[in-house]
Amino acid sequence: MDDIHYSKYLPLSEATFYVMLALNEPLHGYAIMQKVETMSGGSVTLGPGTLYGVFGTLEKQALIVKVAEEERRKVYALTELGRKVLAEQVRRLEIMVGNAHALLRTA
């Protein structure tokens, strides 16, 4: 069992969750914005201010790392800790959705 105190990182906001999910491969900011919009079916659109705020927080928490800088584009990737935190968030969301389905079926 990991000795990670997930409560330091969780719950993730919807924007943060999608940014981390998009970073299953190294990407720069604009590509992340596009991928998040596509993955969320258009329900989440990130502006530059939101995105760079998320980057700052995730970097401070060591959940992402800058892996390259191409021209003016910074490329980010999830760290191993970031992958574990994201997986824990998904586990918790699955429990929430399972409970919601069970409750709504009985309603």
Short mmCIF file of C-alpha atoms in Angstrom, two decimals:
data_model
loop_
_atom_site.label_atom_id
_atom_site.label_comp_id
_atom_site.label_asym_id
_atom_site.label_seq_id
_atom_site.Cartn_x
_atom_site.Cartn_y
_atom_site.Cartn_z
CA MET A 1 0.00 0.00 0.00
CA ASP A 2 1.30 3.43 -0.89
CA ASP A 3 2.05 5.75 1.99
CA ILE A 4 0.53 8.70 0.14
CA HIS A 5 -1.80 11.05 2.00
CA TYR A 6 -4.29 11.53 -0.83
CA SER A 7 -6.32 14.05 1.19
CA LYS A 8 -3.50 16.56 0.44
CA TYR A 9 -4.38 16.36 -3.25
CA LEU A 10 -8.02 15.29 -3.46
CA PRO A 11 -10.67 15.95 -4.50
CA LEU A 12 -9.50 17.31 -7.83
CA SER A 13 -11.52 20.04 -9.50
CA GLU A 14 -13.05 19.09 -12.84
CA ALA A 15 -10.51 21.26 -14.68
CA THR A 16 -7.56 19.76 -12.79
CA PHE A 17 -8.85 16.23 -13.34
CA TYR A 18 -9.09 16.75 -17.10
CA VAL A 19 -5.66 18.43 -17.31
CA MET A 20 -4.09 15.48 -15.51
CA LEU A 21 -6.00 13.01 -17.67
CA ALA A 22 -4.83 14.81 -20.82
CA LEU A 23 -1.25 14.49 -19.60
CA ASN A 24 -1.22 10.71 -20.01
CA GLU A 25 1.17 11.82 -22.76
CA PRO A 26 3.45 14.88 -22.67
CA LEU A 27 1.66 17.91 -24.13
CA HIS A 28 1.93 21.69 -24.29
CA GLY A 29 -0.77 24.04 -23.03
CA TYR A 30 -2.73 24.64 -26.22
CA ALA A 31 -2.83 20.90 -27.02
CA ILE A 32 -4.09 20.24 -23.48
CA MET A 33 -6.86 22.83 -23.91
CA GLN A 34 -7.99 21.12 -27.13
CA LYS A 35 -7.76 17.61 -25.70
CA VAL A 36 -9.74 18.54 -22.57
CA GLU A 37 -12.53 20.06 -24.65
CA THR A 38 -12.66 16.93 -26.83
CA MET A 39 -12.48 14.44 -23.94
CA SER A 40 -15.21 16.27 -21.99
CA GLY A 41 -17.53 16.42 -24.98
CA GLY A 42 -17.31 20.20 -24.86
CA SER A 43 -18.53 20.43 -21.26
CA VAL A 44 -15.14 21.70 -20.05
CA THR A 45 -13.31 24.47 -21.87
CA LEU A 46 -10.15 25.85 -20.33
CA GLY A 47 -8.96 29.39 -20.79
CA PRO A 48 -5.25 30.20 -20.52
CA GLY A 49 -5.66 31.71 -17.04
CA THR A 50 -7.32 28.60 -15.66
CA LEU A 51 -4.84 26.30 -17.38
CA TYR A 52 -1.75 28.10 -16.11
CA GLY A 53 -3.23 28.29 -12.62
CA VAL A 54 -3.70 24.52 -12.70
CA PHE A 55 -0.13 24.07 -14.00
CA GLY A 56 1.26 26.15 -11.14
CA THR A 57 -0.61 24.16 -8.50
CA LEU A 58 0.22 20.78 -10.01
CA GLU A 59 3.91 21.66 -10.37
CA LYS A 60 4.12 22.80 -6.73
CA GLN A 61 2.51 19.54 -5.66
CA ALA A 62 4.95 17.56 -7.88
CA LEU A 63 2.04 15.98 -9.78
CA ILE A 64 3.32 17.25 -13.14
CA VAL A 65 6.73 18.27 -14.42
CA LYS A 66 7.92 20.35 -17.35
CA VAL A 67 9.72 17.93 -19.66
CA ALA A 68 10.61 20.20 -22.58
CA GLU A 69 10.36 23.67 -23.96
CA GLU A 70 9.87 23.96 -27.71
CA GLU A 71 10.09 27.55 -28.90
CA ARG A 72 7.75 29.21 -26.39
CA ARG A 73 5.70 26.08 -25.69
CA LYS A 74 6.30 24.30 -22.40
CA VAL A 75 5.59 20.58 -22.51
CA TYR A 76 4.32 18.92 -19.33
CA ALA A 77 3.89 15.31 -18.22
CA LEU A 78 2.43 13.53 -15.20
CA THR A 79 4.86 12.37 -12.56
CA GLU A 80 4.54 8.94 -10.95
CA LEU A 81 2.88 10.63 -7.96
CA GLY A 82 0.52 12.40 -10.37
CA ARG A 83 -0.49 9.06 -11.90
CA LYS A 84 -1.22 7.62 -8.46
CA VAL A 85 -3.28 10.63 -7.39
CA LEU A 86 -5.24 10.54 -10.65
CA ALA A 87 -5.89 6.80 -10.23
CA GLU A 88 -7.15 7.40 -6.67
CA GLN A 89 -9.48 10.15 -7.91
CA VAL A 90 -10.86 7.76 -10.56
CA ARG A 91 -11.37 5.06 -7.90
CA ARG A 92 -13.33 7.51 -5.75
CA LEU A 93 -15.40 8.71 -8.71
CA GLU A 94 -16.28 5.11 -9.60
CA ILE A 95 -17.61 4.60 -6.06
CA MET A 96 -19.63 7.81 -6.31
CA VAL A 97 -21.12 6.86 -9.67
CA GLY A 98 -21.91 3.33 -8.46
CA ASN A 99 -23.72 4.73 -5.44
CA ALA A 100 -25.63 7.21 -7.60
CA HIS A 101 -26.74 4.50 -10.03
CA ALA A 102 -27.87 2.27 -7.16
CA LEU A 103 -29.80 5.10 -5.52
CA LEU A 104 -31.41 6.35 -8.73
CA ARG A 105 -32.55 2.82 -9.67
CA THR A 106 -34.45 2.57 -6.40
CA ALA A 107 -35.95 6.04 -6.62
#
